[in-house]
Short mmCIF file of C-alpha atoms in Angstrom, two decimals:
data_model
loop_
_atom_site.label_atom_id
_atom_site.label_comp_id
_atom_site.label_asym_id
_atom_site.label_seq_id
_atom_site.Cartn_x
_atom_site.Cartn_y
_atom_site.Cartn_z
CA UNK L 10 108.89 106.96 125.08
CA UNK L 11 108.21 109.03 127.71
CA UNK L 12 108.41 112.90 128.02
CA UNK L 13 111.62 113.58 130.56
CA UNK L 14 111.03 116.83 132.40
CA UNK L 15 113.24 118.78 130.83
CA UNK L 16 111.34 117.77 127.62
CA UNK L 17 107.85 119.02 129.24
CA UNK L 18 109.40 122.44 129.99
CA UNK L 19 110.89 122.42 126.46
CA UNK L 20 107.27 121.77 124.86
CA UNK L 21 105.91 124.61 127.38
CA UNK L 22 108.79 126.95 126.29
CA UNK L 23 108.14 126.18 122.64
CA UNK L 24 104.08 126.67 122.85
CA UNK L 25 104.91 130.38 123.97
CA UNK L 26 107.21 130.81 120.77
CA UNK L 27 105.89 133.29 117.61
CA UNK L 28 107.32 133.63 114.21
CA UNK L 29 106.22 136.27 111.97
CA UNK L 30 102.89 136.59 114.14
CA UNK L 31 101.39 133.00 114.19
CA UNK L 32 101.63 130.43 116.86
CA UNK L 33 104.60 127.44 116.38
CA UNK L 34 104.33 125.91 119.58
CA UNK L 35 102.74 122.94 118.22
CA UNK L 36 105.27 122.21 115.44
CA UNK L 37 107.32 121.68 118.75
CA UNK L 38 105.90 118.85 119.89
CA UNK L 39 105.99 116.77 116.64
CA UNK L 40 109.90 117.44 116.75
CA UNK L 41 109.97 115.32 119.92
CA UNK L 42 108.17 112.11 118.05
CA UNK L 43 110.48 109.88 118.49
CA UNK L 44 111.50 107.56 115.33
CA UNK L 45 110.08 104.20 117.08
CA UNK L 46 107.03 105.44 117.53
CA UNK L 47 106.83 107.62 113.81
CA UNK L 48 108.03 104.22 112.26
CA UNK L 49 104.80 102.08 113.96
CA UNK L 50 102.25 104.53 113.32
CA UNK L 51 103.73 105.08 109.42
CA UNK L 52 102.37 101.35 109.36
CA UNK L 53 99.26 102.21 109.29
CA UNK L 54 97.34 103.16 105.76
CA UNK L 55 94.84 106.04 105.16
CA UNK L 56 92.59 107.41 102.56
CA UNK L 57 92.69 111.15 102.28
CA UNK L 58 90.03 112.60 100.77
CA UNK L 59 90.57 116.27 98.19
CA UNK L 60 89.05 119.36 100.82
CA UNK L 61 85.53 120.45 101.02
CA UNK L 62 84.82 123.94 100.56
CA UNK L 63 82.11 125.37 102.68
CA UNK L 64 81.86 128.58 101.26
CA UNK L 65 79.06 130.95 103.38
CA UNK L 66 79.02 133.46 100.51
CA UNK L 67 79.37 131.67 97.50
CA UNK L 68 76.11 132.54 95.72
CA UNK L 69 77.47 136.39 95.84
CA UNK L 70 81.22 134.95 94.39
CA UNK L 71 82.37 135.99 90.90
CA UNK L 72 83.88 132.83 88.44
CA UNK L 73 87.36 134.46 89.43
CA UNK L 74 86.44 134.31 92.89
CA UNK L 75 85.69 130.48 92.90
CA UNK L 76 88.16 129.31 90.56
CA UNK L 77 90.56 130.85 92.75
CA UNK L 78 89.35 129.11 95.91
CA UNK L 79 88.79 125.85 93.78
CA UNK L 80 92.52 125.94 92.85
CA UNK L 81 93.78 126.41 97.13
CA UNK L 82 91.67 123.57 97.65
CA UNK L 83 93.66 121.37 95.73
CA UNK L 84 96.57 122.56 96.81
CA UNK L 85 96.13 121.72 100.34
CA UNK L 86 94.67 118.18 99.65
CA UNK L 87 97.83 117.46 97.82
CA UNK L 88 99.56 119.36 100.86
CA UNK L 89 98.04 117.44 103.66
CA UNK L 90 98.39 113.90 102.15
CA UNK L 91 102.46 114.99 100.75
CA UNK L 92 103.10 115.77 104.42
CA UNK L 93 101.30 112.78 106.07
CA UNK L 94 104.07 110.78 103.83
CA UNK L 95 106.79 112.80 104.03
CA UNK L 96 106.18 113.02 107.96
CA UNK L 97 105.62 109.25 108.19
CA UNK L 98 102.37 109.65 109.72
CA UNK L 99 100.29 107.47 107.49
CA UNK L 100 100.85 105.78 104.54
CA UNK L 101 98.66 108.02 102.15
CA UNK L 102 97.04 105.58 99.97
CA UNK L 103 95.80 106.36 96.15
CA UNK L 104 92.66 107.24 95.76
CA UNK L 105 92.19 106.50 91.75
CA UNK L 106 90.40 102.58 92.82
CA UNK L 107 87.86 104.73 94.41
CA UNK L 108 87.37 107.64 91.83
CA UNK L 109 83.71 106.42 90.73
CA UNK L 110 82.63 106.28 94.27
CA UNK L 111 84.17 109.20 95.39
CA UNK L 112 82.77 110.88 92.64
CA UNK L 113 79.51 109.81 92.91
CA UNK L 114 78.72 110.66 96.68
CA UNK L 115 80.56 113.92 96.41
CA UNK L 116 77.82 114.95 93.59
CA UNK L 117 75.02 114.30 96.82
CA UNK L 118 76.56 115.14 99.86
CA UNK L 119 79.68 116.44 101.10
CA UNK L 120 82.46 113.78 102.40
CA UNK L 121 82.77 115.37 105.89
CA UNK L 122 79.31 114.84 107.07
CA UNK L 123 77.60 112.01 105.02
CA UNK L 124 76.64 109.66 107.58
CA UNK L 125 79.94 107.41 107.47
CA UNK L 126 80.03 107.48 103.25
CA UNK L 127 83.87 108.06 104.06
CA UNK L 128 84.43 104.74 105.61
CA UNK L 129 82.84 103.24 102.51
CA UNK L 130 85.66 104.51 100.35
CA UNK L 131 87.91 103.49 103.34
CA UNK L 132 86.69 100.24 102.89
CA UNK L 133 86.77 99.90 98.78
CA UNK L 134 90.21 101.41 99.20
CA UNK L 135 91.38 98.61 101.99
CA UNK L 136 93.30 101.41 104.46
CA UNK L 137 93.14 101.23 107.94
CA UNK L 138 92.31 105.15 108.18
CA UNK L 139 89.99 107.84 106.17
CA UNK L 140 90.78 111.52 106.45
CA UNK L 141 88.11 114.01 105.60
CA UNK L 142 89.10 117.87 105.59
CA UNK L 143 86.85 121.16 105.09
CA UNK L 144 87.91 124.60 104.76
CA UNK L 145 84.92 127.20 105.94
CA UNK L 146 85.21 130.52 104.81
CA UNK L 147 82.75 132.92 106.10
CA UNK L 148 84.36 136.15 104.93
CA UNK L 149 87.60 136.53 103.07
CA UNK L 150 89.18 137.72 106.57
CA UNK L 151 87.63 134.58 108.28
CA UNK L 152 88.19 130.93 107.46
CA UNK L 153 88.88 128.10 109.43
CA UNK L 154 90.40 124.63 108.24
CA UNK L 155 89.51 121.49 109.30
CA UNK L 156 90.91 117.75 109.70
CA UNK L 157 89.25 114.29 111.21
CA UNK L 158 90.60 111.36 110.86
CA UNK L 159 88.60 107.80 111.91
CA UNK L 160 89.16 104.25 112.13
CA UNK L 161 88.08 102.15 108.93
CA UNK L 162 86.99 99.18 111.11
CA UNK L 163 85.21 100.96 113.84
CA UNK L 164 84.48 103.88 112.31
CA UNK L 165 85.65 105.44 115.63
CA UNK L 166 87.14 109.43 115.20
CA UNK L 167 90.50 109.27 116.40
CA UNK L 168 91.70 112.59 115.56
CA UNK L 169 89.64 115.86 115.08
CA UNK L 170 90.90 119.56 115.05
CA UNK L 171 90.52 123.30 113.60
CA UNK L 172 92.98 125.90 112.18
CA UNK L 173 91.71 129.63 112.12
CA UNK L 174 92.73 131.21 109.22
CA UNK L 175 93.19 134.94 108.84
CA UNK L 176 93.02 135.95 105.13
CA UNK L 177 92.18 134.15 101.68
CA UNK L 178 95.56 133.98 100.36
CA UNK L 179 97.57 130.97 99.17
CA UNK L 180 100.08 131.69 101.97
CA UNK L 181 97.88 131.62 105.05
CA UNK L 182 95.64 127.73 103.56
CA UNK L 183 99.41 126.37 103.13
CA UNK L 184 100.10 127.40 106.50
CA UNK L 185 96.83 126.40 107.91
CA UNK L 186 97.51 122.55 106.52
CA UNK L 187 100.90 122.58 108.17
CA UNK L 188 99.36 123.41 111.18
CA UNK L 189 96.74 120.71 111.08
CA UNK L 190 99.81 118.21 110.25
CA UNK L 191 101.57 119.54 113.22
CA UNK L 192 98.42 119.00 115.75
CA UNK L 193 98.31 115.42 113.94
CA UNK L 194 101.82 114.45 114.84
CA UNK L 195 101.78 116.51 118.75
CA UNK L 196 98.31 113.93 119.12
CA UNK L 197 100.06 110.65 117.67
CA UNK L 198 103.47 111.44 120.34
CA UNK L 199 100.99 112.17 123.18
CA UNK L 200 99.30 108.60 122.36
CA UNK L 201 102.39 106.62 121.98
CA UNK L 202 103.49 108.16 125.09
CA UNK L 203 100.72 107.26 126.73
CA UNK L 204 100.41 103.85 125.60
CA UNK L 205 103.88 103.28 126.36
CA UNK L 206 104.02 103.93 130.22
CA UNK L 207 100.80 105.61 131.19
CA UNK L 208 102.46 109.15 131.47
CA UNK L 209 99.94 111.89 132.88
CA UNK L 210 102.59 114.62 132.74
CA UNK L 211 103.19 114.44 128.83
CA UNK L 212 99.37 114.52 128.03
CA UNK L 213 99.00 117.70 130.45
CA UNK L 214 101.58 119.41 128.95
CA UNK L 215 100.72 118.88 125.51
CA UNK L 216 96.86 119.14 125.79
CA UNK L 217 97.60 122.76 127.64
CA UNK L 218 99.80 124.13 124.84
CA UNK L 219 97.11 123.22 122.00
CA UNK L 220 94.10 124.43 123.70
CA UNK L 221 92.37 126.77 121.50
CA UNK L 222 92.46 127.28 117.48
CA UNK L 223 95.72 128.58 115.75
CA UNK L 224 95.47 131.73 113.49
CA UNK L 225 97.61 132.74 111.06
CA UNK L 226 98.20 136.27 108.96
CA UNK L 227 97.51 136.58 105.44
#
């Protein structure tokens, strides 16, 4: 369905919106998803693997320290695969088929750069989608959060982006995993528009308003 003007300017309008200092503008755009096109992409299955932590400073980290950031790693793996569902994104398959291999390559190699291990699970688990997601944290004032998504099949990426996060607290990795969701579902409208009638305007629009990373406060 295509973007009418009046819906372009909205998504503009939106992008320039703040709420208790970080950037919503995004979250705009996956409001204007219409239900066709949420229900036809829902159709498709993915495999969504737990977080990576990519910790620059972890040999200096106290047990405290680690089990803390062990814990907010969990949380927003079960975060980003609850709101793929309850967004109707993807169908968020169970992992528990895969757990040996999973397991196993994660004691080598990390999932989100292991020369296409990912699609192997893909694969074992029959979805048409993996998801692999990292969280870097260079400093506790500087982390960023990460997402890519690729095609099973191809093992084409068809979805890749970033969320600065300012501050190690539980608050600002929730918020960071919302945001990713929200960049998700502003990509999927801009392809389904696109697909749909070719629309130039729509992609301009939304590719202008999520230029850059989004930060968040603590």
């Amino acid at each position: 369905m295509a973007l009418a003007c009046h819906d372009v300017s909205r998504f503009a309008a939106c992008a320039q919106i703040r709420e208790t200092g970080f950037i919503i503008g995004i979250a705009c755009a996956a409001l204007l998803m219409s239900g066709e096109a949420r229900a036809a992409d829902a159709a498709k299955s993915i495999a969504m693997m737990d977080c990576t932590l990519l910790d620059d400073n972890a040999a200096y980290n106290d047990a405290a320290t680690a089990q803390q950031d062990a814990a907010r790693v969990r949380v927003v793996s079960d975060e980003l695969r609850s709101q793929l569902n309850k967004r109707a994104l993807y169908r968020v398959a169970d992992n528990g088929p895969a757990d040996s291999m999973i397991t196993g390559l994660r004691a080598t190699q990390n999932l989100n750069a292991c020369n296409g291990c990912e699609l192997e699970i893909g694969r074992k688990l029959n979805v048409d989608r993996v998801g692999v997601c990292w969280v870097q944290k260079i400093s506790n004032l500087i982390l960023n959060i990460n997402l890519r998504v690729e095609d099973v099949a191809t093992g084409k990426m068809v979805f890749q982006r970033s969320v600065d996060m300012r501050g190690n607290t539980d608050r600002s990795w929730r918020r960071g995993a919302s945001a990713l969701v929200d960049l998700l579902a502003a990509d999927r409208m801009l392809r389904s528009d696109a697909a749909h009638d070719g629309s130039d305007t729509a992609r301009s629009a939304i590719a202008d308003a999520g230029k850059g990373n989004r930060s968040f406060p603590k």
